[in-house]
XYZ file of C-alpha atoms in Angstrom:
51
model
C 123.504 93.506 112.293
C 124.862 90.511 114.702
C 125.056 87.007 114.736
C 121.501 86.576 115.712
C 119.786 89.245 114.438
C 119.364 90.484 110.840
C 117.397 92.932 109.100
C 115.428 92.886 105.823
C 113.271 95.216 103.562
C 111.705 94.363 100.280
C 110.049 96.875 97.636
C 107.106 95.995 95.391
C 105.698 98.193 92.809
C 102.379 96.987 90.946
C 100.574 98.558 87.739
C 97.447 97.137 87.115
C 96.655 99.771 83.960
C 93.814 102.105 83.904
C 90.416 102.183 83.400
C 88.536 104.985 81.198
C 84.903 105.215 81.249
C 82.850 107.804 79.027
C 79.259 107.875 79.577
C 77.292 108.548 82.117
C 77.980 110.007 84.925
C 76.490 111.626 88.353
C 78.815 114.722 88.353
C 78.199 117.326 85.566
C 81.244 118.583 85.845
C 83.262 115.579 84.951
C 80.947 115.128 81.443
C 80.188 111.711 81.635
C 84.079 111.030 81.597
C 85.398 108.244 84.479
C 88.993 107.274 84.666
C 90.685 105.334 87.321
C 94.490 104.212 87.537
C 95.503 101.216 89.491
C 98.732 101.177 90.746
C 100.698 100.788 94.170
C 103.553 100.986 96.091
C 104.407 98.368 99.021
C 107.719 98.282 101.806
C 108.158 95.707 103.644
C 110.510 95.812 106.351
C 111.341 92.572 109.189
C 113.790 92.035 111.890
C 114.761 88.480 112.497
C 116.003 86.636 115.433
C 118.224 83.439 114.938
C 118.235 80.847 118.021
């Protein structure tokens, strides 16, 4: 931006797989079948000042 002052951003995306599960379970309506994906999205964003 200036001489002293800058900007930054940074993007991470993370997949960690997924996770089925069949047996039991509390809800009937889901028949004893679990699954669960793990996976997220992170922005970073900074301003900096230089002395």
């Amino acid at each position: 931006m200036t001489k002293n002052i800058t900007l930054k951003a940074e993007y991470l995306y993370v997949d960690l797989g997924s996770l089925e599960h069949d047996g039991y379970n509390v809800l009937p309506e889901q028949n004893g079948h679990t699954g669960v994906d793990a996976a997220f999205h992170t922005l970073k964003a900074g301003l900096n000042y230089k002395f």
